[in-house]
Amino acid sequence: MTLSLHAITPVPELGVLHCAGPDTLTFLQGQLSNDFALMRHNQARLAAFLSAKGRMQASFIAVRYGPHDVLLLAHTSILAAVQKRLSMFVLRAKVKITDASAQWQLHGALGNAALSTLQALQDSALESAPVPWQCVSNGDAQAGLPSPEAGADATQAHAPSWAVALYPAAGLPRALLIQPQGAALPEAVAALADPAQAAERAQQWAWSEVAAGIATISAPVVDLFVPQMLNYESVGGVNFKKGCYPGQEVVARSQFRGAIKRRAFLAHGQAVNLPKAGDEIYSADDLEQPCGTVAQVALSASTLPHPTEANKPQAFDAIVSIKTDAAEQALLIRSAVAASDAEAPSERLEPANPDIPVRLSKAPYPILEDL
């Protein structure tokens, strides 16, 4: 069986926070790395939520609908913590942040399926190649969303669907489809959602996320990266002209004083057990001090749809953040897992794999140079 590169699949690793209220845009403007004051109806943004030290606590794909509603899509492993932390800063602002994951379903579309999804929602032919973060909807942009408390039935009856154009993967268009829970897929792509290939499609989407070169913050890498370490300023995730937000001084200083010492690259290797987000990377010439960190990993497209046999090496791709002066060196990923309680009650870490050699390639988009 050949796995088509034109497919659509659920994206269960993302959850949805619904920000609602008259002060929603003002509140998000003061908390996240992108500009929400200028965000138009039916527009999407990539944004980061930072600590005071400029470290990423979360990454979001944000979609605005109506005058007072924004959906924030983030990794499910951090959703509850981020909801709690953002809510701490609401104070007197008229905005409520609710976990609305149960009201929405998310699908990733790849290849021709992405183009068909975008076209289906705007009900007209695409005039050109989709621009990343372009957003189309089948709803009335002046209307608001039903409250999450109204339940899935109200959301399905009254909420629109969106398709957000994402950065491509190895030249393949990609889009994220956001629909009310239970809504039917657009007719043009419904036939591509083959339940018999669900596992393979999920792996394929995971590969496309890595191949696009934009890491999603998950629990193992919270607080590890300033946005520039993952190239967020180069893919529309940071606005340097907006006002203050937590960590803004660190981000600006890194950019304008040439202090960016780490950048995101794609890494490629083979391993019996795949490395994980949060694993450290070492130069082969210095195994004492790590020079980088794995941000996101997936099986390589060359491995799909049939991963190799058990206990045989599998090709993988990863997004890694590396010190720029180490990028030309021979590099090793040193993966670690907690030993069993019987072996080590202290839960010390032991290597999960032998050191994994990797080769780097540049991120698949232009890098905004230090200013």
XYZ file of C-alpha atoms in Angstrom:
371
model
C 0.000 0.000 0.000
C 1.293 3.432 -0.952
C 0.500 6.296 1.382
C -0.647 9.347 -0.563
C 0.880 12.693 0.285
C -2.563 14.262 -0.170
C -4.468 13.563 3.024
C -6.479 14.932 5.942
C -6.282 13.620 9.504
C -7.407 14.570 13.044
C -4.924 16.552 15.141
C -5.694 15.411 18.715
C -2.446 16.799 20.127
C -3.832 20.345 19.913
C -6.442 21.778 22.260
C -8.436 25.008 22.151
C -8.675 27.919 24.575
C -11.561 30.319 23.919
C -10.849 33.921 24.940
C -14.067 35.929 25.048
C -15.034 39.398 26.241
C -14.791 43.077 25.293
C -11.136 43.262 26.405
C -9.939 40.101 24.633
C -7.730 41.777 22.030
C -6.294 44.292 24.496
C -5.525 41.518 26.964
C -3.787 39.300 24.408
C -1.897 42.305 23.067
C -0.336 42.722 26.505
C 0.490 39.040 27.013
C 1.629 37.455 23.739
C 4.486 38.060 21.313
C 2.402 39.010 18.275
C 0.178 41.994 17.502
C -3.481 41.446 18.361
C -4.499 45.111 18.306
C -4.306 45.045 14.500
C -5.789 41.562 14.137
C -8.715 41.561 11.733
C -11.771 39.324 11.708
C -11.080 35.849 10.344
C -7.332 36.325 10.672
C -4.773 33.946 12.179
C -1.563 34.568 14.088
C 1.370 32.546 15.380
C 2.273 33.767 18.863
C 4.216 32.811 21.972
C 3.471 33.259 25.665
C 6.688 34.012 27.540
C 8.030 34.174 31.052
C 9.517 37.412 32.352
C 12.910 36.021 31.268
C 11.689 35.645 27.689
C 11.371 31.848 27.768
C 8.499 30.239 25.880
C 5.741 28.855 28.090
C 3.467 28.126 25.143
C 3.054 28.590 21.418
C -0.323 29.342 19.870
C -2.069 29.460 16.557
C -4.627 32.176 17.218
C -7.793 32.806 15.194
C -10.047 35.832 15.639
C -13.770 35.647 14.986
C -16.175 38.498 15.552
C -15.422 41.527 17.707
C -14.589 39.799 21.002
C -13.592 36.166 20.369
C -10.168 34.588 19.825
C -9.382 30.878 19.765
C -5.890 29.878 20.936
C -4.680 26.480 19.737
C -1.912 24.937 21.852
C -0.456 21.529 22.668
C -2.724 19.544 24.983
C 0.172 18.710 27.334
C 0.367 22.362 28.419
C -3.201 23.546 27.870
C -4.423 23.440 31.483
C -1.273 25.076 32.849
C -1.370 27.831 30.244
C -5.059 28.502 30.835
C -4.358 28.869 34.553
C -1.333 31.103 34.050
C -2.984 33.385 31.507
C -6.048 33.690 33.737
C -3.813 34.967 36.557
C -3.143 38.104 34.501
C -6.761 38.865 33.616
C -7.324 40.876 36.814
C -10.041 43.441 35.977
C -9.969 42.896 32.234
C -13.296 41.860 30.758
C -12.133 38.591 29.259
C -12.727 34.964 30.156
C -10.404 32.124 29.143
C -12.075 28.726 28.836
C -10.898 25.307 27.706
C -13.179 24.796 24.707
C -11.443 21.723 23.281
C -14.613 19.637 23.567
C -16.494 22.085 21.334
C -14.049 21.946 18.424
C -12.458 19.373 16.134
C -9.145 19.949 14.378
C -7.862 18.330 11.191
C -4.544 18.722 9.425
C -4.678 18.776 5.621
C -1.645 18.054 3.462
C -0.929 18.489 -0.239
C -3.930 18.869 -2.534
C -6.183 18.289 0.476
C -4.889 21.533 1.991
C -5.674 23.486 -1.169
C -9.120 21.895 -1.420
C -9.852 22.690 2.229
C -8.924 26.352 1.847
C -10.914 26.622 -1.361
C -13.984 24.904 0.102
C -14.282 27.388 2.955
C -13.851 30.524 0.884
C -16.208 29.135 -1.773
C -14.078 30.357 -4.662
C -10.957 29.339 -6.526
C -7.605 30.156 -4.930
C -6.043 32.991 -6.891
C -2.487 32.139 -5.808
C -0.522 29.869 -3.530
C -1.757 30.210 0.069
C 0.225 32.550 2.309
C 1.121 31.177 5.765
C -1.357 32.296 8.449
C -3.915 33.232 5.779
C -7.314 32.315 7.212
C -10.618 31.650 5.457
C -14.008 31.002 7.027
C -17.539 30.100 6.030
C -19.054 32.290 8.756
C -20.170 35.875 9.330
C -17.103 37.748 10.578
C -19.229 40.251 12.476
C -20.886 37.621 14.651
C -19.506 36.330 17.909
C -19.055 32.737 18.998
C -21.398 30.852 21.316
C -20.123 30.715 24.881
C -18.286 27.454 25.684
C -20.779 26.993 28.525
C -23.527 26.726 25.898
C -22.132 23.327 24.946
C -21.182 21.495 21.787
C -24.699 21.608 20.318
C -24.791 25.408 20.364
C -21.284 25.583 18.928
C -22.150 23.217 16.097
C -25.370 25.073 15.309
C -24.002 28.611 15.304
C -20.205 28.578 14.957
C -18.301 28.739 11.671
C -15.370 26.694 10.408
C -11.929 28.053 9.543
C -8.996 26.871 7.499
C -5.587 28.325 8.320
C -2.786 28.075 5.761
C 0.389 26.790 7.417
C 4.012 26.751 6.314
C 4.564 23.999 3.718
C 6.408 20.733 4.348
C 8.983 19.820 1.704
C 7.016 21.895 -0.789
C 3.630 20.381 0.104
C 0.877 22.864 1.057
C -0.572 22.436 4.547
C -3.668 23.750 6.291
C -5.333 23.406 9.672
C -9.109 22.937 9.603
C -11.007 24.143 12.695
C -14.646 23.017 12.900
C -17.411 22.739 15.488
C -17.370 19.292 17.074
C -19.340 16.835 14.954
C -19.312 18.919 11.769
C -18.835 17.070 8.486
C -15.581 17.503 6.607
C -15.793 19.537 3.402
C -17.040 17.287 0.621
C -13.909 17.916 -1.437
C -11.663 16.228 1.151
C -13.977 13.860 3.039
C -12.955 10.897 0.890
C -9.305 11.426 1.868
C -10.037 10.812 5.570
C -9.579 7.033 5.386
C -10.076 5.428 8.847
C -8.121 2.382 7.689
C -5.036 4.576 7.367
C -5.595 6.654 10.514
C -2.330 5.699 12.226
C -0.269 6.281 9.103
C -1.995 9.602 8.428
C -1.249 10.752 11.973
C 2.437 9.892 11.536
C 2.431 11.653 8.190
C 1.019 14.827 9.735
C 3.573 14.629 12.546
C 6.310 14.432 9.910
C 4.873 17.451 8.082
C 4.887 19.482 11.294
C 8.596 18.796 11.700
C 9.435 19.254 8.019
C 7.783 22.692 8.088
C 10.387 23.703 10.675
C 8.092 25.435 13.197
C 8.123 23.726 16.585
C 5.045 23.544 18.787
C 5.832 23.996 22.474
C 4.950 20.868 24.473
C 5.482 20.038 28.142
C 9.085 18.722 27.876
C 10.374 21.976 26.354
C 8.473 24.588 28.363
C 10.825 27.350 29.554
C 13.760 26.189 27.394
C 13.669 28.599 24.456
C 13.584 32.293 23.686
C 11.443 32.666 20.507
C 14.468 33.327 18.279
C 15.968 29.982 19.340
C 13.099 28.408 17.372
C 13.156 31.036 14.580
C 9.735 32.372 15.588
C 10.618 35.899 14.523
C 11.298 34.554 11.012
C 7.912 32.845 10.591
C 5.595 35.607 11.770
C 5.506 34.725 15.467
C 7.017 37.938 16.900
C 6.111 41.564 16.263
C 8.908 43.952 17.240
C 6.793 47.096 16.801
C 4.072 46.321 19.327
C 4.035 47.410 22.956
C 5.178 45.612 26.058
C 4.402 42.021 27.022
C 6.137 39.615 29.428
C 9.645 38.843 28.169
C 9.539 41.552 25.494
C 12.766 43.225 26.625
C 14.700 39.960 26.399
C 13.331 39.221 22.928
C 14.092 42.731 21.653
C 17.574 42.800 23.174
C 18.424 39.457 21.577
C 17.327 40.708 18.165
C 18.699 44.222 18.125
C 22.006 43.572 19.887
C 22.956 40.515 17.895
C 22.654 38.241 20.906
C 20.990 35.319 19.115
C 23.343 32.419 19.813
C 20.992 29.533 19.010
C 18.853 28.839 15.979
C 16.434 26.135 14.877
C 17.594 23.590 12.293
C 16.219 20.355 10.939
C 18.088 17.247 12.080
C 18.059 13.833 10.444
C 19.154 10.477 11.813
C 18.278 6.866 12.557
C 17.504 5.203 15.888
C 15.812 2.107 17.268
C 14.009 4.285 19.806
C 13.191 7.763 18.559
C 14.654 10.686 20.484
C 12.176 12.881 22.331
C 11.442 16.553 22.764
C 13.754 17.840 25.474
C 16.649 15.479 24.701
C 20.019 17.201 24.692
C 22.446 17.432 21.787
C 26.219 17.327 22.100
C 29.152 18.018 19.870
C 31.173 14.845 19.298
C 34.178 16.895 20.416
C 32.598 17.880 23.739
C 30.359 15.359 25.469
C 30.347 17.321 28.728
C 28.295 20.376 27.781
C 25.182 20.192 25.571
C 25.110 22.512 22.585
C 21.458 22.080 21.703
C 18.039 20.635 22.464
C 15.505 18.574 20.534
C 12.230 20.499 20.189
C 10.086 18.095 18.146
C 10.551 14.673 16.482
C 8.741 12.514 13.926
C 9.373 9.502 11.740
C 10.869 10.539 8.427
C 8.636 10.508 5.354
C 10.937 7.853 3.889
C 9.893 5.515 6.728
C 6.159 5.866 6.100
C 3.767 4.126 5.738
C 5.620 1.025 6.969
C 8.040 1.662 9.854
C 10.921 -0.771 9.942
C 10.797 -3.923 12.022
C 11.041 -3.827 15.799
C 14.572 -3.306 17.105
C 15.694 -2.020 13.714
C 16.757 1.607 13.215
C 14.089 3.992 11.954
C 14.776 7.179 10.044
C 13.560 10.299 11.823
C 13.514 14.053 11.368
C 13.584 16.592 14.182
C 13.468 20.298 14.864
C 16.456 21.130 17.033
C 17.747 24.338 18.574
C 21.543 24.477 18.275
C 24.283 26.917 19.153
C 25.145 28.510 15.838
C 28.875 27.969 16.339
C 28.272 24.212 16.737
C 26.070 23.758 13.683
C 28.973 22.622 11.485
C 30.296 20.107 14.002
C 29.562 16.384 14.278
C 26.513 16.173 16.557
C 24.978 13.493 18.761
C 21.567 13.297 20.421
C 21.851 11.785 23.880
C 18.403 10.476 24.769
C 17.556 9.527 28.347
C 14.686 7.851 30.209
C 13.982 7.335 33.879
C 15.208 3.985 35.163
C 12.636 1.675 36.771
C 11.868 2.057 40.456
C 13.381 -1.342 41.133
C 16.640 -0.327 39.515
C 16.789 3.225 40.764
C 14.336 4.519 43.373
C 15.831 7.969 42.917
C 14.563 7.985 39.312
C 17.985 8.789 37.939
C 18.251 9.071 34.184
C 19.891 6.421 32.054
C 20.557 6.471 28.317
C 17.630 5.166 26.257
C 19.747 4.790 23.105
C 23.383 4.828 22.230
C 24.327 8.350 21.220
C 22.486 9.091 17.970
C 24.495 10.824 15.228
C 22.515 13.442 13.335
C 23.144 15.680 10.377
C 21.661 19.147 10.138
C 19.941 21.000 7.339
C 18.841 24.610 7.315
C 15.332 25.641 8.258
C 13.070 25.605 5.168
C 12.382 29.356 5.215
C 14.489 32.553 5.205
C 15.914 33.609 8.565
C 15.402 37.180 9.688
C 18.948 38.349 10.288
C 20.002 40.145 13.441
C 19.127 43.827 13.132
